[in-house]
Amino acid sequence: MSLTGRKFWSEPDGVDRAAANVRERSRVVDGPADLDDLVERVADAECVLLGEATHGTSEFYRWRAQLSARLIREHDFDFVAVEGDWTSCYRANQFVRGDESGPETVRDLLGGFERWPTWMWANWEMAEFFEWLRLHNEEFEDDADRVGFYGLDVYGLFESLHAVLDYLEDEYPEHVEEVKEAFRCFEPYGEDAREYAKSTRMVPKTCEDEVVELLTSMRERAAERAVENAETHEEAFDLEQNALVAKNAEDYYRTMASGHGDSWNVRDEHMVETLGRLKDHHDGGKAIVWAHNTHVGDARATDMESKGRINIGQLAREEWGDDDTAVVGFGSHRGSVVAADAWGDPMEEMDLPAAKSGSYEDVFHAAGGEDRLLFTDDVADDDALAEPRGHRAVGVVYHPAAEGATTSRPTSANATTPSSTSTRRRRSTPSTSTPNANTSPNSTHRVSEPSVSGESYRRSNYSVVHCTNPTPPSDFLTSGRVSK
């Protein structure tokens, strides 16, 4: 069932009838073995987009790791691309592919995730997945057969400029001045992209020309290097991508500060452009994407469309087609979540209150205490479950006390609504065969994008597949593991 084309919002009732639809049309999920139907349904897609309702939920990380491992092992997916910075995730790519120039240990790798919020990818759940992926890749002698791991996001302006400078100093010292010219433009802002953004409100001077010229030049250098051999081809791709990040990041921060245009769209357009580049880099390879539900869901099925906003889910379907773009969303009813009180603040484990009455999470909770998997293709148009409903979207900044005042209407001006998460502590050793949903790594560290406009999107984002954990999913933890 596609929700595309819904134009009007009303607060639906009929929770009991919708819960009955869930019980009738969904299936209980007790562990990884219950993912067989889901894996088979999405296996033929070119892009499988795996969401999450928060950026700090252990279960979401572990389920995505399980799904990704099976798609990689059983259906030859070529790379994982996540809502993370290019430079830090590229170090992860070097690690999982066994590149000698990358980090030697997973601990070294996690230490490289330095930009706030560090918990998003520097966590035990990811450590286990990185180690599994490295072991998987060791089975292949040809580097072209190894699975990659990349970041799609646009935030790392200065990190990418530094990466370009380091490369030029080693390989093209005669072109170092080109990137230094860009650095000099940004110098007054102390390598603080937000300070740069604020300054553009006051004075018309920007660094747009410098980063555009840098990208043009780096594309020329990359074209020269790409034809030499496989190693330089990879280096050339990284060089050009860092220049692209710098160019689009400048656009993002300038747009965010100006009030003209929508920086959300700049960001998601960059992520899909990067996704397309990665598919081309992998000779049309099959992609797995990890990002927040608000990014991977089709914006046309939400109130985002009325605000002129697009996202990864919509753009991917437009680029590669509905049949080749599968979407899997995750949600939960209550628990705890890792987030921060304000942008840049230390992470905290926060209580996540029960979902708002009438929301999708409330409906799944009313259907029973089990974790459930629902394919929306199985939902009839006249089902109570088919009506548009509120859907939680928790970012890296979250205020539980405001939850009671938050509405599920797309017109809500509240910044975030919660989605359940339970934080776990690792007591068992990492799995060496498949990332194990039953033995979660340390606590979940994960983050979402800052709220650019102060609005949240809680209407259904999924027109292909919807997964949910209606209660804190302690039932699939191993004995001795306690869900908070």
CSV table of C-alpha atoms in Angstrom, one decimal:
chain,number,residue,atom,x,y,z
A,1,MET,CA,0.0,0.0,0.0
A,2,SER,CA,1.5,3.3,-1.0
A,3,LEU,CA,0.7,6.4,1.1
A,4,THR,CA,1.9,8.7,-1.6
A,5,GLY,CA,-0.8,11.2,-2.6
A,6,ARG,CA,-2.2,11.8,0.9
A,7,LYS,CA,-2.9,15.5,1.0
A,8,PHE,CA,-4.9,16.1,4.2
A,9,TRP,CA,-4.4,15.3,7.8
A,10,SER,CA,-6.9,14.3,10.5
A,11,GLU,CA,-6.2,12.8,13.9
A,12,PRO,CA,-7.3,9.3,13.4
A,13,ASP,CA,-9.1,7.3,16.0
A,14,GLY,CA,-10.0,3.7,15.7
A,15,VAL,CA,-6.9,2.5,17.6
A,16,ASP,CA,-8.5,-0.8,18.5
A,17,ARG,CA,-9.5,-1.5,14.9
A,18,ALA,CA,-6.0,-0.5,13.6
A,19,ALA,CA,-4.5,-2.8,16.3
A,20,ALA,CA,-6.6,-5.6,15.1
A,21,ASN,CA,-5.3,-4.9,11.6
A,22,VAL,CA,-1.7,-5.2,12.9
A,23,ARG,CA,-2.5,-8.5,14.7
A,24,GLU,CA,-4.1,-9.9,11.5
A,25,ARG,CA,-1.5,-8.7,8.9
A,26,SER,CA,1.8,-8.6,10.7
A,27,ARG,CA,4.1,-11.3,12.0
A,28,VAL,CA,5.8,-11.6,15.4
A,29,VAL,CA,9.6,-11.2,15.3
A,30,ASP,CA,11.5,-13.0,18.1
A,31,GLY,CA,14.9,-12.9,16.6
A,32,PRO,CA,17.1,-12.9,13.4
A,33,ALA,CA,15.6,-16.1,12.0
A,34,ASP,CA,12.3,-14.2,11.7
A,35,LEU,CA,13.8,-11.9,9.1
A,36,ASP,CA,13.6,-14.4,6.3
A,37,ASP,CA,10.5,-12.9,4.6
A,38,LEU,CA,11.8,-9.4,4.9
A,39,VAL,CA,15.2,-10.3,3.4
A,40,GLU,CA,13.6,-12.1,0.5
A,41,ARG,CA,11.2,-9.2,-0.2
A,42,VAL,CA,14.0,-6.6,-0.5
A,43,ALA,CA,16.8,-8.7,-1.8
A,44,ASP,CA,16.3,-7.8,-5.5
A,45,ALA,CA,16.2,-4.0,-4.9
A,46,GLU,CA,19.1,-1.8,-6.1
A,47,CYS,CA,18.8,0.3,-2.9
A,48,VAL,CA,17.6,-1.0,0.5
A,49,LEU,CA,17.0,2.0,2.9
A,50,LEU,CA,17.0,1.1,6.6
A,51,GLY,CA,15.6,3.7,8.9
A,52,GLU,CA,15.4,4.4,12.6
A,53,ALA,CA,13.0,6.4,14.7
A,54,THR,CA,15.8,7.8,16.9
A,55,HIS,CA,19.6,8.2,16.7
A,56,GLY,CA,20.2,6.5,20.1
A,57,THR,CA,18.5,3.1,20.1
A,58,SER,CA,20.5,-0.1,20.5
A,59,GLU,CA,17.9,-2.3,19.0
A,60,PHE,CA,17.7,-0.3,15.8
A,61,TYR,CA,21.4,-0.6,15.3
A,62,ARG,CA,21.4,-4.4,15.9
A,63,TRP,CA,18.5,-5.1,13.6
A,64,ARG,CA,20.0,-3.1,10.8
A,65,ALA,CA,23.3,-4.9,11.3
A,66,GLN,CA,21.5,-8.2,11.1
A,67,LEU,CA,19.6,-7.2,7.9
A,68,SER,CA,22.7,-5.8,6.3
A,69,ALA,CA,24.8,-8.8,7.1
A,70,ARG,CA,22.3,-11.1,5.4
A,71,LEU,CA,21.9,-8.9,2.4
A,72,ILE,CA,25.6,-8.8,2.0
A,73,ARG,CA,26.3,-12.5,2.6
A,74,GLU,CA,23.3,-14.0,0.8
A,75,HIS,CA,22.5,-11.4,-1.9
A,76,ASP,CA,25.8,-9.8,-2.7
A,77,PHE,CA,25.1,-6.2,-1.8
A,78,ASP,CA,28.2,-4.1,-2.5
A,79,PHE,CA,28.3,-1.4,0.2
A,80,VAL,CA,26.7,0.3,3.2
A,81,ALA,CA,26.2,4.0,3.2
A,82,VAL,CA,25.2,5.8,6.3
A,83,GLU,CA,24.1,9.2,7.7
A,84,GLY,CA,27.6,10.0,8.7
A,85,ASP,CA,30.5,12.2,7.6
A,86,TRP,CA,32.5,11.2,4.6
A,87,THR,CA,36.0,11.5,6.1
A,88,SER,CA,35.4,9.5,9.4
A,89,CYS,CA,33.3,6.9,7.6
A,90,TYR,CA,36.0,6.5,4.9
A,91,ARG,CA,38.4,5.5,7.7
A,92,ALA,CA,35.8,2.8,8.5
A,93,ASN,CA,35.9,1.8,4.8
A,94,GLN,CA,39.6,1.4,5.0
A,95,PHE,CA,39.3,-0.7,8.1
A,96,VAL,CA,36.6,-3.1,6.9
A,97,ARG,CA,38.4,-3.6,3.5
A,98,GLY,CA,41.7,-4.3,5.2
A,99,ASP,CA,43.5,-1.2,3.8
A,100,GLU,CA,46.9,-0.9,5.3
A,101,SER,CA,46.6,2.9,5.4
A,102,GLY,CA,43.5,2.6,7.6
A,103,PRO,CA,43.1,2.1,11.4
A,104,GLU,CA,44.7,-1.1,12.7
A,105,THR,CA,42.0,-1.9,15.3
A,106,VAL,CA,38.3,-1.2,15.8
A,107,ARG,CA,39.2,0.9,18.8
A,108,ASP,CA,41.4,3.1,16.7
A,109,LEU,CA,38.6,3.4,14.2
A,110,LEU,CA,36.0,4.5,16.8
A,111,GLY,CA,38.4,7.1,18.1
A,112,GLY,CA,38.3,8.8,14.7
A,113,PHE,CA,34.7,9.8,15.0
A,114,GLU,CA,35.4,13.1,16.6
A,115,ARG,CA,32.7,15.5,15.4
A,116,TRP,CA,29.6,15.8,17.6
A,117,PRO,CA,27.6,13.7,18.1
A,118,THR,CA,30.4,11.2,18.5
A,119,TRP,CA,28.0,8.5,19.8
A,120,MET,CA,26.3,8.2,16.5
A,121,TRP,CA,28.9,5.8,15.1
A,122,ALA,CA,31.5,5.4,17.9
A,123,ASN,CA,29.6,2.7,19.8
A,124,TRP,CA,29.8,-0.9,20.5
A,125,GLU,CA,27.0,-1.9,18.2
A,126,MET,CA,29.0,-0.4,15.3
A,127,ALA,CA,32.2,-1.9,16.6
A,128,GLU,CA,30.7,-5.4,16.2
A,129,PHE,CA,29.4,-4.7,12.7
A,130,PHE,CA,32.8,-3.2,11.6
A,131,GLU,CA,34.6,-6.3,12.9
A,132,TRP,CA,32.1,-8.7,11.2
A,133,LEU,CA,32.4,-6.8,7.9
A,134,ARG,CA,36.2,-6.9,8.0
A,135,LEU,CA,36.1,-10.7,8.6
A,136,HIS,CA,33.6,-11.1,5.8
A,137,ASN,CA,35.9,-9.1,3.4
A,138,GLU,CA,38.9,-11.2,4.3
A,139,GLU,CA,37.3,-14.1,2.4
A,140,PHE,CA,38.0,-12.2,-0.9
A,141,GLU,CA,41.4,-11.7,-2.4
A,142,ASP,CA,40.2,-9.2,-5.0
A,143,ASP,CA,39.6,-5.8,-3.4
A,144,ALA,CA,36.8,-5.2,-5.9
A,145,ASP,CA,34.8,-8.0,-4.3
A,146,ARG,CA,35.1,-6.5,-0.8
A,147,VAL,CA,32.1,-4.6,0.7
A,148,GLY,CA,32.6,-0.9,1.4
A,149,PHE,CA,31.3,1.4,4.1
A,150,TYR,CA,30.8,5.1,3.5
A,151,GLY,CA,29.3,8.3,4.9
A,152,LEU,CA,26.7,10.2,2.9
A,153,ASP,CA,26.4,13.4,5.0
A,154,VAL,CA,27.4,16.9,4.2
A,155,TYR,CA,28.5,18.3,7.6
A,156,GLY,CA,32.2,17.7,7.5
A,157,LEU,CA,33.3,20.9,5.7
A,158,PHE,CA,36.7,21.4,7.4
A,159,GLU,CA,37.5,17.7,7.7
A,160,SER,CA,37.1,17.3,4.0
A,161,LEU,CA,39.2,20.4,3.2
A,162,HIS,CA,42.0,19.0,5.4
A,163,ALA,CA,41.7,15.6,3.6
A,164,VAL,CA,42.2,17.4,0.3
A,165,LEU,CA,45.1,19.4,1.6
A,166,ASP,CA,46.8,16.2,3.0
A,167,TYR,CA,46.4,14.4,-0.4
A,168,LEU,CA,47.7,17.3,-2.4
A,169,GLU,CA,50.8,17.8,-0.2
A,170,ASP,CA,51.7,14.2,-0.9
A,171,GLU,CA,50.7,13.8,-4.6
A,172,TYR,CA,50.3,17.2,-6.1
A,173,PRO,CA,52.3,19.8,-4.1
A,174,GLU,CA,52.1,22.2,-7.1
A,175,HIS,CA,48.3,22.4,-6.4
A,176,VAL,CA,48.4,22.9,-2.7
A,177,GLU,CA,47.8,26.7,-3.1
A,178,GLU,CA,44.3,25.9,-4.5
A,179,VAL,CA,43.0,24.4,-1.2
A,180,LYS,CA,44.9,26.9,0.9
A,181,GLU,CA,43.0,29.6,-0.9
A,182,ALA,CA,39.8,28.0,0.3
A,183,PHE,CA,41.2,27.7,3.8
A,184,ARG,CA,42.1,31.4,3.8
A,185,CYS,CA,38.5,32.3,3.0
A,186,PHE,CA,37.2,30.3,5.9
A,187,GLU,CA,40.1,31.3,8.3
A,188,PRO,CA,38.2,34.1,10.1
A,189,TYR,CA,35.6,31.6,11.4
A,190,GLY,CA,38.1,29.4,13.2
A,191,GLU,CA,37.1,26.3,11.3
A,192,ASP,CA,33.6,26.6,12.8
A,193,ALA,CA,31.1,26.0,10.0
A,194,ARG,CA,28.2,27.5,12.1
A,195,GLU,CA,30.2,30.7,12.7
A,196,TYR,CA,30.7,30.9,9.0
A,197,ALA,CA,27.0,30.5,8.4
A,198,LYS,CA,26.2,33.2,10.9
A,199,SER,CA,28.6,35.6,9.3
A,200,THR,CA,26.9,35.3,5.9
A,201,ARG,CA,23.8,36.9,7.4
A,202,MET,CA,25.7,40.1,8.1
A,203,VAL,CA,27.9,40.5,5.1
A,204,PRO,CA,27.5,39.4,1.5
A,205,LYS,CA,31.0,37.9,1.3
A,206,THR,CA,30.9,34.1,1.1
A,207,CYS,CA,33.4,31.3,0.2
A,208,GLU,CA,31.2,29.8,-2.5
A,209,ASP,CA,33.5,30.7,-5.4
A,210,GLU,CA,36.6,29.2,-3.6
A,211,VAL,CA,35.0,25.8,-3.0
A,212,VAL,CA,33.4,25.6,-6.5
A,213,GLU,CA,36.9,26.3,-8.0
A,214,LEU,CA,38.4,23.7,-5.7
A,215,LEU,CA,35.9,21.1,-6.8
A,216,THR,CA,36.6,21.8,-10.5
A,217,SER,CA,40.3,21.5,-10.0
A,218,MET,CA,40.1,18.3,-7.9
A,219,ARG,CA,37.9,16.7,-10.5
A,220,GLU,CA,40.7,17.3,-13.0
A,221,ARG,CA,43.3,15.8,-10.6
A,222,ALA,CA,41.0,12.8,-9.9
A,223,ALA,CA,40.5,12.1,-13.6
A,224,GLU,CA,44.2,12.0,-14.0
A,225,ARG,CA,44.7,9.6,-11.1
A,226,ALA,CA,41.7,7.3,-11.7
A,227,VAL,CA,43.2,5.8,-14.9
A,228,GLU,CA,46.5,4.7,-13.4
A,229,ASN,CA,45.6,1.6,-11.3
A,230,ALA,CA,43.0,0.3,-8.8
A,231,GLU,CA,44.7,1.9,-5.9
A,232,THR,CA,44.9,5.4,-7.4
A,233,HIS,CA,41.3,5.0,-8.7
A,234,GLU,CA,40.1,4.6,-5.1
A,235,GLU,CA,42.3,7.6,-4.0
A,236,ALA,CA,40.9,9.7,-6.8
A,237,PHE,CA,37.3,8.9,-5.8
A,238,ASP,CA,38.0,9.9,-2.2
A,239,LEU,CA,39.7,13.2,-3.4
A,240,GLU,CA,36.8,14.2,-5.6
A,241,GLN,CA,34.3,13.3,-2.9
A,242,ASN,CA,36.0,15.4,-0.3
A,243,ALA,CA,36.0,18.4,-2.7
A,244,LEU,CA,32.3,17.7,-3.3
A,245,VAL,CA,31.6,17.7,0.4
A,246,ALA,CA,33.4,21.0,0.9
A,247,LYS,CA,31.4,22.6,-2.0
A,248,ASN,CA,28.0,21.3,-0.8
A,249,ALA,CA,28.7,21.8,2.9
A,250,GLU,CA,29.4,25.5,2.2
A,251,ASP,CA,26.1,25.6,0.3
A,252,TYR,CA,24.3,23.9,3.2
A,253,TYR,CA,25.6,26.2,6.0
A,254,ARG,CA,25.1,29.3,3.9
A,255,THR,CA,21.5,28.3,3.0
A,256,MET,CA,20.8,27.4,6.6
A,257,ALA,CA,21.7,30.9,7.8
A,258,SER,CA,20.2,32.9,4.9
A,259,GLY,CA,16.6,31.9,5.3
A,260,HIS,CA,16.4,31.6,1.5
A,261,GLY,CA,15.8,28.1,0.3
A,262,ASP,CA,15.8,25.0,2.5
A,263,SER,CA,19.1,23.5,3.9
A,264,TRP,CA,17.3,20.2,4.5
A,265,ASN,CA,16.9,19.8,0.8
A,266,VAL,CA,20.5,20.7,0.2
A,267,ARG,CA,21.6,18.0,2.6
A,268,ASP,CA,19.4,15.2,1.3
A,269,GLU,CA,20.2,16.1,-2.3
A,270,HIS,CA,23.9,15.8,-1.4
A,271,MET,CA,23.3,12.4,0.2
A,272,VAL,CA,21.5,11.0,-2.9
A,273,GLU,CA,24.2,12.5,-5.2
A,274,THR,CA,26.8,10.7,-3.1
A,275,LEU,CA,24.8,7.5,-3.1
A,276,GLY,CA,24.7,7.7,-6.9
A,277,ARG,CA,28.4,8.3,-7.1
A,278,LEU,CA,29.0,5.3,-4.9
A,279,LYS,CA,26.8,3.1,-7.1
A,280,ASP,CA,28.8,4.2,-10.1
A,281,HIS,CA,32.0,3.6,-8.3
A,282,HIS,CA,30.9,0.1,-7.6
A,283,ASP,CA,29.9,-0.5,-11.2
A,284,GLY,CA,26.2,-0.1,-10.5
A,285,GLY,CA,26.5,-1.9,-7.2
A,286,LYS,CA,23.7,-2.6,-4.8
A,287,ALA,CA,23.4,-0.3,-1.8
A,288,ILE,CA,22.3,-0.5,1.8
A,289,VAL,CA,21.5,2.9,3.4
A,290,TRP,CA,21.3,3.6,7.1
A,291,ALA,CA,19.6,6.9,8.0
A,292,HIS,CA,16.8,8.3,10.1
A,293,ASN,CA,13.2,7.4,9.2
A,294,THR,CA,12.6,11.0,8.2
A,295,HIS,CA,15.4,10.7,5.5
A,296,VAL,CA,14.7,7.2,4.1
A,297,GLY,CA,10.9,7.4,4.1
A,298,ASP,CA,9.3,8.9,1.0
A,299,ALA,CA,8.6,12.5,1.7
A,300,ARG,CA,5.6,12.5,-0.6
A,301,ALA,CA,3.8,10.3,1.9
A,302,THR,CA,4.2,13.0,4.6
A,303,ASP,CA,3.5,16.6,5.3
A,304,MET,CA,7.1,17.4,4.1
A,305,GLU,CA,5.7,17.6,0.5
A,306,SER,CA,3.5,20.5,1.4
A,307,LYS,CA,6.5,22.4,2.7
A,308,GLY,CA,8.5,21.8,-0.4
A,309,ARG,CA,10.8,19.3,1.2
A,310,ILE,CA,12.3,16.2,-0.3
A,311,ASN,CA,14.4,13.4,1.2
A,312,ILE,CA,16.5,10.3,0.3
A,313,GLY,CA,13.5,8.0,0.0
A,314,GLN,CA,11.7,10.2,-2.5
A,315,LEU,CA,14.8,11.0,-4.5
A,316,ALA,CA,16.0,7.4,-4.6
A,317,ARG,CA,12.7,6.2,-5.9
A,318,GLU,CA,12.7,8.9,-8.6
A,319,GLU,CA,16.3,8.0,-9.6
A,320,TRP,CA,16.2,4.2,-9.4
A,321,GLY,CA,12.5,3.4,-9.5
A,322,ASP,CA,10.0,2.1,-6.9
A,323,ASP,CA,10.7,-1.5,-7.6
A,324,ASP,CA,14.5,-1.0,-7.0
A,325,THR,CA,14.1,1.1,-3.9
A,326,ALA,CA,13.0,-0.8,-0.7
A,327,VAL,CA,12.3,1.1,2.5
A,328,VAL,CA,12.3,-0.4,6.0
A,329,GLY,CA,11.3,1.8,8.9
A,330,PHE,CA,11.7,1.1,12.6
A,331,GLY,CA,9.8,2.4,15.6
A,332,SER,CA,9.1,1.6,19.2
A,333,HIS,CA,6.7,2.5,22.0
A,334,ARG,CA,8.7,3.5,25.0
A,335,GLY,CA,12.0,2.9,26.8
A,336,SER,CA,15.2,5.0,27.0
A,337,VAL,CA,17.2,6.9,24.4
A,338,VAL,CA,20.7,8.3,24.0
A,339,ALA,CA,20.5,12.0,23.0
A,340,ALA,CA,21.6,15.4,24.2
A,341,ASP,CA,19.8,18.4,25.8
A,342,ALA,CA,21.2,20.9,23.3
A,343,TRP,CA,23.4,20.8,20.2
A,344,GLY,CA,27.0,20.1,21.2
A,345,ASP,CA,26.1,19.0,24.7
A,346,PRO,CA,27.3,15.7,26.2
A,347,MET,CA,25.1,12.6,25.5
A,348,GLU,CA,22.7,11.4,28.1
A,349,GLU,CA,20.5,8.3,28.5
A,350,MET,CA,17.0,9.8,28.7
A,351,ASP,CA,13.6,8.2,29.5
A,352,LEU,CA,11.4,7.8,26.5
A,353,PRO,CA,7.7,8.1,27.5
A,354,ALA,CA,4.9,6.1,26.1
A,355,ALA,CA,4.0,7.0,22.5
A,356,LYS,CA,1.2,9.6,21.8
A,357,SER,CA,-2.3,8.2,21.7
A,358,GLY,CA,-3.4,7.3,18.2
A,359,SER,CA,0.1,7.2,16.7
A,360,TYR,CA,1.5,4.2,14.8
A,361,GLU,CA,3.6,3.3,17.8
A,362,ASP,CA,0.5,3.4,20.0
A,363,VAL,CA,-1.3,1.1,17.6
A,364,PHE,CA,1.4,-1.5,17.5
A,365,HIS,CA,1.7,-1.4,21.3
A,366,ALA,CA,-2.1,-2.0,21.5
A,367,ALA,CA,-1.7,-5.0,19.2
A,368,GLY,CA,0.3,-6.8,21.9
A,369,GLY,CA,3.6,-7.0,23.6
A,370,GLU,CA,5.6,-8.6,20.8
A,371,ASP,CA,8.0,-7.2,18.3
A,372,ARG,CA,6.2,-7.2,15.0
A,373,LEU,CA,7.0,-6.9,11.3
A,374,LEU,CA,4.4,-5.5,8.9
A,375,PHE,CA,4.6,-5.3,5.1
A,376,THR,CA,2.4,-2.3,4.1
A,377,ASP,CA,1.7,-4.0,0.8
A,378,ASP,CA,-0.5,-6.3,3.0
A,379,VAL,CA,-2.6,-3.5,4.4
A,380,ALA,CA,-5.9,-2.9,2.6
A,381,ASP,CA,-6.9,0.6,1.7
A,382,ASP,CA,-10.0,0.5,3.8
A,383,ASP,CA,-8.1,-0.8,6.9
A,384,ALA,CA,-8.1,1.6,9.9
A,385,LEU,CA,-4.3,1.1,9.9
A,386,ALA,CA,-4.2,2.7,6.4
A,387,GLU,CA,-5.2,6.1,7.7
A,388,PRO,CA,-2.3,8.6,8.1
A,389,ARG,CA,-1.1,8.8,11.7
A,390,GLY,CA,1.5,10.4,13.8
A,391,HIS,CA,4.9,8.8,13.9
A,392,ARG,CA,7.7,9.6,16.3
A,393,ALA,CA,11.0,11.2,15.1
A,394,VAL,CA,13.7,11.7,17.7
A,395,GLY,CA,16.9,13.5,16.8
A,396,VAL,CA,20.2,13.9,18.6
A,397,VAL,CA,18.6,16.7,20.6
A,398,TYR,CA,15.6,15.6,22.7
A,399,HIS,CA,13.5,16.9,25.6
A,400,PRO,CA,11.4,14.2,27.2
A,401,ALA,CA,9.5,16.7,29.3
A,402,ALA,CA,8.0,18.2,26.1
A,403,GLU,CA,6.7,14.9,24.9
A,404,GLY,CA,3.3,15.4,26.5
A,405,ALA,CA,2.8,18.7,24.7
A,406,THR,CA,3.9,17.3,21.3
A,407,THR,CA,1.2,16.6,18.7
A,408,SER,CA,1.4,14.1,15.9
A,409,ARG,CA,0.1,16.5,13.3
A,410,PRO,CA,2.4,17.4,10.5
A,411,THR,CA,1.9,21.0,11.2
A,412,SER,CA,3.3,20.7,14.7
A,413,ALA,CA,6.1,23.2,15.5
A,414,ASN,CA,7.7,21.0,18.1
A,415,ALA,CA,11.2,19.9,17.3
A,416,THR,CA,11.1,16.2,18.2
A,417,THR,CA,8.9,13.4,19.4
A,418,PRO,CA,10.4,10.3,20.9
A,419,SER,CA,10.9,6.8,19.8
A,420,SER,CA,11.8,4.1,22.1
A,421,THR,CA,15.2,2.9,22.8
A,422,SER,CA,16.8,0.8,25.5
A,423,THR,CA,20.5,1.1,26.2
A,424,ARG,CA,22.4,-2.1,26.7
A,425,ARG,CA,25.8,-3.1,28.1
A,426,ARG,CA,27.9,-5.7,26.4
A,427,ARG,CA,28.6,-8.8,28.4
A,428,SER,CA,29.5,-11.2,25.6
A,429,THR,CA,32.2,-11.3,23.0
A,430,PRO,CA,31.4,-10.0,19.5
A,431,SER,CA,30.0,-12.4,17.0
A,432,THR,CA,32.4,-13.5,14.4
A,433,SER,CA,29.9,-14.9,12.0
A,434,THR,CA,27.0,-12.5,11.9
A,435,PRO,CA,26.4,-9.3,13.9
A,436,ASN,CA,24.2,-10.7,16.7
A,437,ALA,CA,21.0,-9.1,17.6
A,438,ASN,CA,20.9,-11.2,20.7
A,439,THR,CA,24.2,-10.0,22.0
A,440,SER,CA,24.2,-6.2,21.7
A,441,PRO,CA,27.5,-4.3,22.0
A,442,ASN,CA,27.9,-1.6,24.6
A,443,SER,CA,25.5,1.3,24.8
A,444,THR,CA,24.0,2.8,21.7
A,445,HIS,CA,25.6,5.9,20.5
A,446,ARG,CA,23.9,7.4,17.6
A,447,VAL,CA,22.6,10.7,16.5
A,448,SER,CA,20.3,12.4,14.2
A,449,GLU,CA,20.6,15.6,12.2
A,450,PRO,CA,20.0,18.9,14.0
A,451,SER,CA,16.5,20.2,13.5
A,452,VAL,CA,17.0,22.7,10.7
A,453,SER,CA,13.6,24.3,10.9
A,454,GLY,CA,12.3,23.2,14.3
A,455,GLU,CA,9.6,21.0,12.7
A,456,SER,CA,9.2,17.2,13.0
A,457,TYR,CA,7.7,14.7,10.6
A,458,ARG,CA,5.7,12.0,12.2
A,459,ARG,CA,3.3,10.9,9.5
A,460,SER,CA,4.0,7.5,7.9
A,461,ASN,CA,7.1,7.5,5.8
A,462,TYR,CA,6.9,3.9,4.6
A,463,SER,CA,5.2,2.7,1.5
A,464,VAL,CA,7.1,-0.6,1.1
A,465,VAL,CA,8.0,-2.1,4.5
A,466,HIS,CA,7.5,-1.1,8.1
A,467,CYS,CA,9.2,-2.8,11.0
A,468,THR,CA,8.5,-1.9,14.6
A,469,ASN,CA,9.4,-2.7,18.1
A,470,PRO,CA,6.2,-1.9,20.0
A,471,THR,CA,7.7,-2.3,23.4
A,472,PRO,CA,11.3,-2.3,24.7
A,473,PRO,CA,12.4,-5.5,23.0
A,474,SER,CA,13.9,-7.4,25.9
A,475,ASP,CA,12.4,-10.6,24.6
A,476,PHE,CA,15.3,-11.1,22.1
A,477,LEU,CA,18.1,-10.4,24.5
A,478,THR,CA,20.1,-13.2,25.9
A,479,SER,CA,19.6,-14.4,29.4
A,480,GLY,CA,21.4,-12.2,31.9
A,481,ARG,CA,20.8,-9.1,29.8
A,482,VAL,CA,18.3,-6.7,31.3
A,483,SER,CA,16.3,-4.2,29.4
A,484,LYS,CA,15.9,-0.9,31.3
